[in-house]
Short mmCIF file of C-alpha atoms in Angstrom, two decimals:
data_model
loop_
_atom_site.label_atom_id
_atom_site.label_comp_id
_atom_site.label_asym_id
_atom_site.label_seq_id
_atom_site.Cartn_x
_atom_site.Cartn_y
_atom_site.Cartn_z
CA MET A 16 29.70 15.01 30.76
CA MET A 17 29.69 13.72 34.40
CA GLU A 18 26.64 15.79 35.32
CA ARG A 19 24.82 14.45 32.14
CA ARG A 20 25.73 11.02 33.43
CA ASN A 21 24.54 11.64 37.02
CA GLY A 22 21.23 13.09 35.43
CA ARG A 23 20.70 9.88 33.53
CA GLU A 24 21.41 7.86 36.52
CA ASN A 25 18.94 9.89 38.59
CA GLN A 26 16.53 9.47 36.06
CA ARG A 27 16.88 5.83 35.93
CA GLU A 28 16.91 5.56 39.82
CA MET A 29 13.62 7.57 39.89
CA GLU A 30 12.06 5.63 37.30
CA ASN A 31 13.11 2.24 39.29
CA GLU A 32 11.65 3.74 42.43
CA ILE A 33 8.37 4.71 40.72
CA ARG A 34 8.11 1.25 38.88
CA ALA A 35 8.31 -0.55 42.32
CA PHE A 36 5.90 1.87 43.93
CA LEU A 37 3.32 1.61 40.83
CA LYS A 38 3.82 -2.50 41.12
CA GLY A 39 1.78 -1.98 44.06
CA ALA A 40 -1.23 -1.01 41.83
CA GLU A 41 -1.34 -4.88 40.97
CA GLY A 42 -2.85 -5.59 44.47
CA GLU A 43 -5.47 -2.79 44.16
CA GLU A 44 -8.98 -3.54 43.07
CA TRP A 45 -9.24 -1.05 40.20
CA PHE A 46 -6.23 -2.67 38.41
CA HIS A 47 -8.23 -5.50 37.36
CA PRO A 48 -11.58 -5.74 35.71
CA GLU A 49 -14.26 -7.94 37.23
CA GLU A 50 -14.00 -11.43 35.94
CA ARG A 51 -17.59 -11.57 35.41
CA ARG A 52 -17.92 -8.40 33.41
CA LYS A 53 -15.01 -9.45 31.67
CA ARG A 54 -16.28 -12.64 30.30
CA GLU A 55 -19.70 -11.10 29.56
CA THR A 56 -17.91 -8.40 27.45
CA LEU A 57 -15.66 -11.27 25.70
CA ALA A 58 -18.75 -13.26 25.05
CA PHE A 59 -20.59 -10.26 23.59
CA LEU A 60 -17.54 -9.45 21.25
CA GLN A 61 -17.14 -13.07 20.26
CA ALA A 62 -20.88 -12.94 18.90
CA GLU A 63 -20.10 -9.92 17.50
CA ARG A 64 -17.02 -11.15 15.46
CA ARG A 65 -19.13 -14.13 14.31
CA LYS A 66 -21.47 -11.49 12.76
CA GLN A 67 -18.41 -9.80 11.03
CA ARG A 68 -18.04 -10.32 7.42
CA PHE A 69 -14.30 -9.88 7.49
CA CYS A 70 -12.41 -9.70 3.94
CA PRO A 71 -9.03 -10.88 4.31
CA GLY A 72 -6.13 -8.36 3.64
CA LYS A 73 -5.99 -8.63 -0.32
CA SER A 74 -5.74 -5.34 -2.24
CA PHE A 75 -8.71 -4.31 -4.35
CA GLY A 76 -7.19 -5.66 -7.49
CA GLU A 77 -6.79 -9.11 -5.98
CA ARG A 78 -10.23 -8.96 -4.67
CA LEU A 79 -11.69 -7.88 -8.00
CA LEU A 80 -9.77 -10.64 -9.80
CA ASP A 81 -11.00 -13.13 -7.07
CA GLN A 82 -14.50 -11.92 -7.85
CA ALA A 83 -14.20 -12.22 -11.70
CA SER A 84 -12.71 -15.68 -11.19
CA TRP A 85 -16.12 -16.47 -9.58
CA MET A 86 -18.23 -15.35 -12.31
CA SER A 87 -19.83 -18.09 -14.55
CA PRO A 88 -18.06 -19.01 -17.57
CA ALA A 89 -21.15 -18.84 -19.49
CA SER A 90 -21.10 -15.15 -18.89
CA TRP A 91 -17.74 -14.51 -20.20
CA LEU A 92 -18.45 -16.79 -23.28
CA GLY A 93 -21.56 -14.87 -23.88
CA GLN A 94 -19.53 -11.61 -23.73
CA LEU A 95 -17.03 -12.81 -26.04
CA ALA A 96 -19.67 -14.08 -28.51
CA VAL A 97 -21.32 -10.83 -28.45
CA LEU A 98 -18.05 -9.06 -29.03
CA VAL A 99 -16.94 -11.24 -32.02
CA LEU A 100 -20.46 -10.84 -33.56
CA LEU A 101 -20.02 -7.03 -33.18
CA LEU A 102 -16.51 -7.18 -34.93
CA TRP A 103 -17.77 -9.53 -37.62
CA LEU A 104 -20.78 -7.17 -38.32
CA LEU A 105 -18.59 -4.26 -38.33
CA GLY A 106 -15.93 -6.02 -40.53
CA ASN A 107 -18.51 -7.40 -43.05
CA THR A 108 -17.96 -5.28 -45.92
CA GLY A 109 -20.46 -6.96 -48.31
CA TRP A 110 -23.55 -5.30 -46.44
CA GLU A 111 -24.90 -1.87 -46.45
CA ARG A 112 -23.75 0.45 -43.77
CA ARG A 113 -27.32 1.23 -42.95
CA ASP A 114 -27.92 -2.23 -42.15
CA VAL A 115 -24.76 -2.76 -40.26
CA LEU A 116 -25.62 0.07 -38.06
CA LEU A 117 -28.93 -1.41 -37.65
CA LEU A 118 -27.69 -4.86 -36.51
CA VAL A 119 -24.95 -3.28 -34.25
CA THR A 120 -27.36 -1.23 -32.50
CA ALA A 121 -29.77 -4.18 -32.16
CA CYS A 122 -26.97 -5.93 -30.41
CA THR A 123 -26.33 -3.40 -27.71
CA PRO A 124 -28.56 -4.80 -25.08
CA LEU A 125 -26.84 -8.12 -25.25
CA PRO A 126 -24.08 -7.40 -22.83
CA GLY A 127 -26.59 -5.74 -20.50
CA VAL A 128 -28.87 -8.96 -20.43
CA ILE A 129 -25.77 -11.30 -19.96
CA GLY A 130 -24.63 -8.84 -16.96
CA LEU A 131 -28.06 -8.88 -15.56
CA VAL A 132 -28.31 -12.84 -15.43
CA GLU A 133 -24.97 -12.93 -13.77
CA LEU A 134 -25.93 -10.22 -10.86
CA LEU A 135 -29.40 -11.97 -10.42
CA ARG A 136 -27.53 -15.24 -9.64
CA SER A 137 -27.30 -14.08 -5.96
CA TRP A 138 -30.98 -14.17 -5.56
CA GLN A 139 -31.42 -17.40 -7.43
CA ASN A 140 -30.58 -21.08 -6.02
CA ASN A 141 -29.61 -19.61 -2.66
CA MET A 142 -26.27 -18.37 -4.15
CA TRP A 143 -26.10 -15.72 -1.54
CA GLU A 144 -25.45 -18.50 1.20
CA LEU A 145 -22.25 -19.43 -0.69
CA GLU A 146 -21.36 -15.68 -0.89
CA GLU A 147 -22.09 -14.88 2.82
CA ALA A 148 -19.62 -17.95 3.60
CA CYS A 149 -16.97 -15.99 1.72
CA ARG A 150 -17.21 -13.04 4.12
CA TYR A 151 -18.13 -10.40 1.77
CA HIS A 152 -21.15 -8.10 1.92
CA LEU A 153 -23.30 -8.68 -0.94
CA ARG A 154 -23.19 -5.07 -1.93
CA GLN A 155 -19.50 -5.28 -2.06
CA ILE A 156 -19.94 -8.42 -4.36
CA GLN A 157 -22.23 -6.79 -6.56
CA GLY A 158 -20.30 -3.58 -6.65
CA MET A 159 -17.11 -5.47 -7.76
CA ARG A 160 -19.25 -7.48 -10.41
CA LEU A 161 -20.50 -4.29 -11.85
CA LEU A 162 -16.98 -2.88 -12.21
CA VAL A 163 -15.72 -6.23 -13.56
CA PHE A 164 -18.39 -5.93 -16.07
CA GLY A 165 -17.69 -2.28 -16.64
CA ILE A 166 -13.96 -2.91 -17.34
CA ALA A 167 -14.89 -5.98 -19.65
CA ASP A 168 -17.61 -3.79 -21.52
CA SER A 169 -14.99 -0.82 -21.89
CA ILE A 170 -12.34 -3.26 -23.31
CA GLY A 171 -15.01 -4.53 -25.55
CA ALA A 172 -16.18 -1.08 -26.41
CA ALA A 173 -12.72 -0.02 -27.37
CA ALA A 174 -12.33 -3.19 -29.53
CA VAL A 175 -15.64 -2.18 -31.40
CA PHE A 176 -14.24 1.38 -31.94
CA ALA A 177 -10.95 0.26 -33.22
CA MET A 178 -12.70 -1.99 -35.52
CA GLY A 179 -15.16 0.58 -36.62
CA PHE A 180 -12.41 3.17 -37.36
CA LEU A 181 -10.63 0.56 -39.20
CA GLU A 182 -13.93 -0.05 -41.43
CA GLY A 183 -14.16 3.62 -42.09
CA TYR A 184 -16.94 4.61 -39.53
CA THR A 185 -16.98 8.21 -37.75
CA VAL A 186 -16.78 8.43 -34.25
CA GLU A 187 -20.30 10.24 -34.36
CA LEU A 188 -21.82 7.15 -36.00
CA LEU A 189 -20.06 4.79 -33.47
CA LEU A 190 -21.05 6.91 -30.44
CA LEU A 191 -24.82 7.28 -31.69
CA PHE A 192 -25.37 3.72 -32.83
CA PHE A 193 -23.24 1.89 -30.43
CA LEU A 194 -22.10 3.51 -27.16
CA PHE A 195 -25.33 5.30 -26.48
CA PRO A 196 -27.84 2.63 -26.76
CA LEU A 197 -25.12 0.41 -24.84
CA LEU A 198 -25.31 2.89 -22.05
CA VAL A 199 -29.01 3.23 -21.99
CA SER A 200 -29.71 -0.46 -22.30
CA ASP A 201 -27.41 -1.18 -19.42
CA SER A 202 -29.09 1.62 -17.02
CA VAL A 203 -32.53 0.24 -17.94
CA PHE A 204 -31.42 -3.20 -16.94
CA LEU A 205 -30.03 -2.36 -13.79
CA LEU A 206 -33.19 -0.04 -13.03
CA LEU A 207 -35.45 -2.95 -13.74
CA ALA A 208 -33.26 -5.54 -11.81
CA ARG A 209 -35.46 -5.48 -8.80
CA THR A 210 -38.67 -6.40 -11.03
CA PHE A 211 -36.69 -9.18 -12.69
CA ARG A 212 -35.12 -10.39 -9.53
CA ARG A 213 -38.74 -11.00 -7.97
CA GLY A 214 -40.43 -13.09 -10.66
CA ALA A 215 -38.23 -13.25 -13.72
CA ARG A 216 -36.37 -16.57 -14.55
CA GLY A 217 -34.56 -17.86 -17.56
CA LEU A 218 -36.00 -16.24 -20.78
CA VAL A 219 -37.58 -13.04 -19.19
CA PRO A 220 -34.51 -10.98 -19.24
CA VAL A 221 -33.46 -12.53 -22.68
CA LEU A 222 -36.92 -11.34 -24.20
CA GLY A 223 -36.56 -8.11 -22.50
CA GLY A 224 -33.01 -7.74 -24.30
CA PHE A 225 -34.78 -8.95 -27.59
CA GLY A 226 -37.33 -6.03 -27.32
CA MET A 227 -35.06 -3.39 -26.27
CA GLY A 228 -32.90 -4.68 -29.44
CA LEU A 229 -35.97 -4.05 -31.65
CA PHE A 230 -36.46 -0.68 -30.11
CA TRP A 231 -33.03 0.48 -30.79
CA MET A 232 -33.26 -0.97 -34.56
CA TYR A 233 -36.52 1.02 -35.02
CA GLN A 234 -34.67 4.23 -33.60
CA ALA A 235 -31.64 3.65 -36.02
CA ALA A 236 -34.04 3.09 -38.88
CA TRP A 237 -35.77 6.33 -38.09
CA LEU A 238 -32.43 8.34 -37.69
CA GLN A 239 -31.09 7.07 -41.13
CA ASP A 240 -34.12 7.09 -43.16
CA VAL A 241 -35.70 10.49 -42.14
CA PRO A 242 -33.74 13.13 -43.99
CA GLY A 243 -31.76 15.68 -41.80
CA THR A 244 -32.25 13.48 -38.55
CA LEU A 245 -28.90 11.93 -38.57
CA GLU A 246 -26.87 15.38 -39.09
CA GLU A 247 -29.09 16.74 -36.29
CA TYR A 248 -28.25 14.02 -33.85
CA THR A 249 -24.62 13.52 -34.63
CA GLY A 250 -23.80 17.22 -34.19
CA PRO A 251 -21.37 17.84 -31.44
CA GLY A 252 -23.82 19.50 -29.00
CA THR A 253 -26.68 17.04 -29.31
CA LEU A 254 -24.20 13.91 -29.00
CA ALA A 255 -22.74 15.52 -26.03
CA VAL A 256 -25.99 15.99 -24.34
CA LEU A 257 -27.09 12.51 -25.19
CA LEU A 258 -23.73 10.76 -24.12
CA ALA A 259 -23.63 12.82 -20.64
CA GLY A 260 -27.23 12.07 -20.08
CA SER A 261 -26.77 8.07 -20.80
CA LEU A 262 -23.70 8.15 -18.63
CA GLY A 263 -25.61 10.05 -15.66
CA LEU A 264 -28.30 7.47 -16.03
CA LEU A 265 -25.85 4.69 -15.92
CA VAL A 266 -24.30 5.94 -12.70
CA PHE A 267 -27.78 6.72 -11.13
CA ALA A 268 -28.69 3.00 -11.95
CA CYS A 269 -25.76 1.58 -10.53
CA ALA A 270 -26.02 3.61 -7.26
CA ARG A 271 -29.75 2.62 -6.99
CA PHE A 272 -29.16 -1.05 -7.70
CA LEU A 273 -26.51 -1.18 -4.76
CA ASN A 274 -28.53 0.72 -2.53
CA GLU A 275 -31.29 -1.68 -2.85
CA THR A 276 -28.99 -4.43 -2.71
CA ASP A 277 -27.96 -3.35 0.64
CA LYS A 278 -31.69 -2.78 1.83
CA GLU A 279 -32.52 -6.58 0.57
CA GLU A 280 -29.20 -7.68 2.43
CA GLN A 281 -30.62 -6.18 5.53
CA LYS A 282 -33.76 -8.22 5.09
CA LEU A 283 -32.30 -11.52 3.68
CA TRP A 284 -28.98 -11.92 5.47
CA ASN A 285 -29.90 -12.21 8.83
CA CYS A 286 -26.86 -14.26 9.90
CA ALA A 287 -26.71 -13.32 13.48
CA MET B 12 -3.19 -27.92 26.68
CA ARG B 13 -0.14 -27.86 24.26
CA ASP B 14 -2.37 -25.75 21.83
CA ARG B 15 -3.14 -23.37 24.36
CA CYS B 16 0.33 -22.75 25.13
CA ALA B 17 1.22 -22.38 21.62
CA ILE B 18 -1.57 -19.60 21.22
CA SER B 19 -0.09 -17.67 24.21
CA GLU B 20 3.35 -17.91 22.58
CA LEU B 21 2.13 -16.12 19.53
CA LYS B 22 3.06 -12.68 19.02
CA ASP B 23 0.61 -10.08 18.11
CA SER B 24 2.08 -9.70 14.57
CA GLU B 25 1.63 -13.48 14.09
CA LEU B 26 -1.82 -13.37 15.37
CA THR B 27 -2.64 -10.48 13.14
CA ALA B 28 -1.10 -11.98 10.10
CA ARG B 29 -3.39 -14.97 10.65
CA ILE B 30 -6.28 -12.83 10.82
CA ARG B 31 -5.49 -11.06 7.67
CA LYS B 32 -5.39 -14.47 6.00
CA GLY B 33 -9.17 -14.99 6.91
CA GLU B 34 -8.49 -16.96 10.10
CA ILE B 35 -10.97 -14.51 11.93
CA GLN B 36 -11.06 -16.79 15.12
CA TRP B 37 -7.85 -15.56 16.32
CA LEU B 38 -9.39 -12.19 17.08
CA ASP B 39 -10.85 -13.75 20.44
CA VAL B 40 -7.40 -14.55 21.43
CA LEU B 41 -6.05 -11.07 20.84
CA ILE B 42 -9.05 -9.41 22.32
CA GLU B 43 -8.64 -11.66 25.64
CA ARG B 44 -4.95 -10.83 25.64
CA HIS B 45 -5.48 -6.85 25.58
CA TYR B 46 -8.65 -6.95 27.44
CA ASP B 47 -7.16 -6.02 31.02
CA GLY B 48 -4.90 -3.56 29.55
CA ILE B 49 -7.27 -1.64 27.71
CA TYR B 50 -9.59 -1.42 30.56
CA ARG B 51 -6.83 0.01 32.90
CA PHE B 52 -5.99 2.56 30.36
CA CYS B 53 -9.62 3.40 29.76
CA PHE B 54 -10.27 3.35 33.63
CA CYS B 55 -7.36 5.73 34.03
CA LYS B 56 -8.52 8.07 31.20
CA THR B 57 -12.33 8.06 32.46
CA GLY B 58 -11.72 7.61 36.04
CA SER B 59 -15.14 5.54 36.37
CA ARG B 60 -15.16 1.71 36.17
CA GLU B 61 -18.48 1.86 34.38
CA ALA B 62 -17.28 4.03 31.78
CA ALA B 63 -13.93 2.02 31.60
CA TYR B 64 -16.23 -0.96 30.95
CA ASP B 65 -18.12 0.71 28.11
CA CYS B 66 -15.16 2.17 26.56
CA THR B 67 -13.27 -1.07 26.68
CA GLN B 68 -16.17 -2.93 24.93
CA GLU B 69 -16.38 -0.01 22.31
CA THR B 70 -12.47 -0.28 21.69
CA PHE B 71 -12.83 -3.77 20.71
CA LEU B 72 -16.06 -3.23 18.60
CA HIS B 73 -14.27 -0.51 16.69
CA LEU B 74 -11.25 -3.09 16.47
CA LEU B 75 -13.84 -5.50 14.74
CA ARG B 76 -15.03 -2.71 12.66
CA TYR B 77 -11.86 -1.30 11.37
CA LEU B 78 -9.30 -4.26 11.65
CA GLU B 79 -9.34 -4.41 7.57
CA ALA B 80 -7.92 -0.88 7.92
CA TYR B 81 -4.98 -2.03 9.93
CA ARG B 82 -1.61 -1.90 8.30
CA GLU B 83 1.12 -4.14 9.75
CA GLN B 84 3.77 -1.26 9.51
CA ARG B 85 2.39 -0.21 12.75
CA LYS B 86 2.71 -1.96 15.99
CA PHE B 87 -0.76 -3.67 16.65
CA LYS B 88 -0.86 -2.81 20.41
CA ALA B 89 -0.08 0.85 19.70
CA TRP B 90 -2.78 0.76 17.17
CA LEU B 91 -5.30 -0.51 19.55
CA TYR B 92 -4.57 1.96 22.13
CA ARG B 93 -4.67 4.69 19.76
CA ILE B 94 -8.47 3.46 19.18
CA ALA B 95 -8.94 3.34 23.08
CA SER B 96 -7.66 6.85 23.53
CA ASN B 97 -10.09 8.03 20.70
CA VAL B 98 -12.95 6.20 22.06
CA CYS B 99 -12.38 7.77 25.59
CA THR B 100 -12.02 11.27 23.92
CA ASP B 101 -15.27 10.56 22.12
CA TYR B 102 -16.90 9.49 25.61
CA PHE B 103 -15.99 12.68 27.18
CA ARG B 104 -17.30 14.72 24.20
CA LYS B 105 -20.61 12.70 24.68
CA ALA B 106 -20.87 13.00 28.22
CA VAL B 107 -23.14 15.66 29.51
CA ARG B 108 -20.53 16.71 32.28
CA ALA B 109 -17.25 15.59 31.33
CA PRO B 110 -14.75 15.00 34.36
CA GLU B 111 -11.66 17.04 34.30
CA GLY B 112 -8.04 15.79 34.91
CA GLY B 113 -7.50 14.09 38.41
CA GLU B 114 -10.60 15.36 39.64
CA ALA B 115 -12.59 12.53 37.98
CA LEU B 116 -10.48 10.00 39.81
CA GLU B 117 -11.06 11.92 43.08
CA SER B 118 -14.84 12.34 42.60
CA LEU B 119 -15.25 8.86 41.63
CA GLN B 120 -13.32 7.81 44.49
CA GLU B 121 -15.65 9.64 46.83
CA GLU B 122 -18.76 8.02 45.02
CA ASP B 123 -17.05 4.51 45.84
CA LYS B 124 -18.93 3.42 48.83
CA ARG B 125 -16.30 1.03 49.74
CA PHE B 126 -13.64 3.63 49.28
CA GLU B 127 -13.26 4.38 53.28
CA GLN B 128 -12.52 0.70 53.82
CA ILE B 129 -10.08 0.30 51.05
CA GLU B 130 -8.26 3.84 51.17
CA GLN B 131 -5.19 2.52 52.62
CA ARG B 132 -4.89 -0.46 49.95
CA GLU B 133 -5.66 2.11 46.95
CA LEU B 134 -2.39 4.11 47.40
CA VAL B 135 -1.31 3.96 43.91
CA ARG B 136 -4.73 5.12 42.76
CA LYS B 137 -4.56 7.80 45.01
CA ALA B 138 -1.12 8.74 43.73
CA LEU B 139 -2.38 8.59 40.08
CA ALA B 140 -5.12 11.13 40.75
CA CYS B 141 -2.75 13.64 41.63
CA LEU B 142 -1.52 13.63 38.21
CA SER B 143 -3.20 15.55 35.25
CA GLU B 144 -4.96 13.41 32.70
CA SER B 145 -2.34 13.77 30.17
CA GLN B 146 0.64 13.21 32.52
CA ARG B 147 -1.64 9.86 34.03
CA GLU B 148 -2.11 8.61 30.40
CA THR B 149 1.68 8.73 29.66
CA ILE B 150 2.71 7.19 33.25
CA ILE B 151 0.30 4.45 32.54
CA LEU B 152 1.27 3.73 29.11
CA TYR B 153 5.00 3.64 30.04
CA PHE B 154 5.07 1.75 33.17
CA PHE B 155 2.00 -0.45 32.93
CA ASP B 156 2.10 -1.18 29.17
CA GLY B 157 5.58 -1.03 28.36
CA PHE B 158 5.16 1.33 25.74
CA LYS B 159 8.25 3.65 24.63
CA LEU B 160 7.92 7.40 24.53
CA ARG B 161 8.04 7.45 20.93
CA GLU B 162 5.11 5.12 20.76
CA ILE B 163 3.11 7.13 23.54
CA ALA B 164 3.62 10.05 21.21
CA GLU B 165 1.95 8.16 18.27
CA ILE B 166 -0.87 6.98 20.50
CA THR B 167 -1.69 10.16 22.01
CA ASP B 168 -1.12 12.05 18.73
CA THR B 169 1.02 14.45 20.54
CA LYS B 170 4.84 15.80 19.98
CA MET B 171 7.81 13.78 21.39
CA SER B 172 8.92 16.80 23.41
CA THR B 173 5.45 17.13 24.84
CA VAL B 174 5.39 13.52 25.93
CA LYS B 175 8.71 13.79 27.47
CA SER B 176 7.93 16.75 29.42
CA ARG B 177 4.58 15.11 30.69
CA PHE B 178 6.52 12.08 31.58
CA ARG B 179 9.50 14.20 33.68
CA GLN B 180 6.53 16.16 35.24
CA GLY B 181 4.56 13.26 36.02
CA MET B 182 7.42 11.42 37.58
CA GLU B 183 8.33 14.26 39.84
CA LYS B 184 4.88 14.72 41.13
CA LEU B 185 4.72 10.95 41.73
CA ARG B 186 8.15 11.14 43.62
CA ASN B 187 6.70 13.95 45.75
CA TYR B 188 3.80 12.25 46.42
CA MET B 189 5.67 9.04 47.67
CA GLU B 190 8.19 11.23 49.95
CA LYS B 191 5.22 12.86 51.28
CA GLU B 192 3.20 9.62 51.90
CA ALA B 193 6.51 8.10 53.34
CA GLY B 194 6.91 11.11 55.51
CA LEU B 195 3.58 10.93 56.60
CA SER B 196 3.86 7.19 57.41
CA GLU B 197 7.10 7.58 59.09
CA THR B 198 5.32 10.44 61.40
CA ALA B 199 2.31 8.14 62.02
CA GLY B 200 4.77 5.45 63.06
CA LYS B 201 6.42 7.55 65.48
CA GLU B 202 3.18 8.67 67.08
CA GLU B 203 2.30 5.05 67.07
CA ARG B 204 5.25 4.23 69.13
CA PHE B 205 4.80 7.26 71.53
CA ARG B 206 1.48 6.19 72.47
#
């Protein structure tokens, strides 16, 4: 016991001796950085800090909600209107199923049009300046917007599927006439986003959506009117390939869109 | 003036909390506060002033880049020194010829043109040069930067027992050096008196 205490006292004594000895370093030249070099580095770091787009310590969910609240009410109302229209169409028992499916499939590009208009807002009216002030990367903002739209579309799609089941539509029909064209339309709009961004304003995306709606209507009519085609396309193998392909296309389109956003950001956002 | 006092009184944790709320200008205060310590630490790790300046700057650039990843469960200062330690390790990796242990300090002392003139004043630097790199790092962090051995283990990513052993060995080497130096200076004093 005594030995251990002595050991500790010796250690403390040694520490004190060394501390006193090392205190001498304060007078040595190497101990302090040169004031001029220090000031230069601090000025450089300050400039770098100003360039930094710093995101406050919020969780991803909080940031996503923040971003969703910044999206225009018109886009949310538009999405809601499309959902209500789809539910109304599916629930309308007075019409023939063929016509209902034609109209449902014709409506599938609408969420993509609304989403695209919202995504393109950053390049219109110098919106990016405001977003820059919020210290987020444009790519992050667009990524979060895509995710918000993805979540909203998934909820909408789930509601459409629920309504479809209630009205007696099979999963295959809903997948072929609703989910597949929805995914492909969204992908095409994202892939064309760059072209739209350059020159398109106002009605151009809407007209694009209208054209795509007509195309899907034509496809739906062909599928239902040519005997044997519907059975062939609603077979599990073909349907799985179509859905996997459309999902892959959507992932590719999102990645390309974000990648191009980043490239554009380098050119546009010279906030040095 | 009062503002300046108030800023200097703010703890690191208070500053980081403000920064995380988006008041990013407080980073300048945090960087200035830790600049000297990080420079000293980098100097002791690299053994070169130029490398120390570079590594210090790189450490703070890493801080700017990764501040979002900082979690307040860890002590900010320990986290910053961990970055500095990694930056210095990277510096050695990138260097064509990495200096080894105490030789780095010794060789750089030789390169220092003014070394002959300041030799007598650079006693601590010479003493530190006797230690191995890991011992020197432990001693510096303990005595100059006030870290506990547990925190040093965290910064250097080493086991506590290893840090303790480095610390003990480092202290013994320093004490031996001090005794030798004291012995030498006593002998020198006697010789002076006999002349």
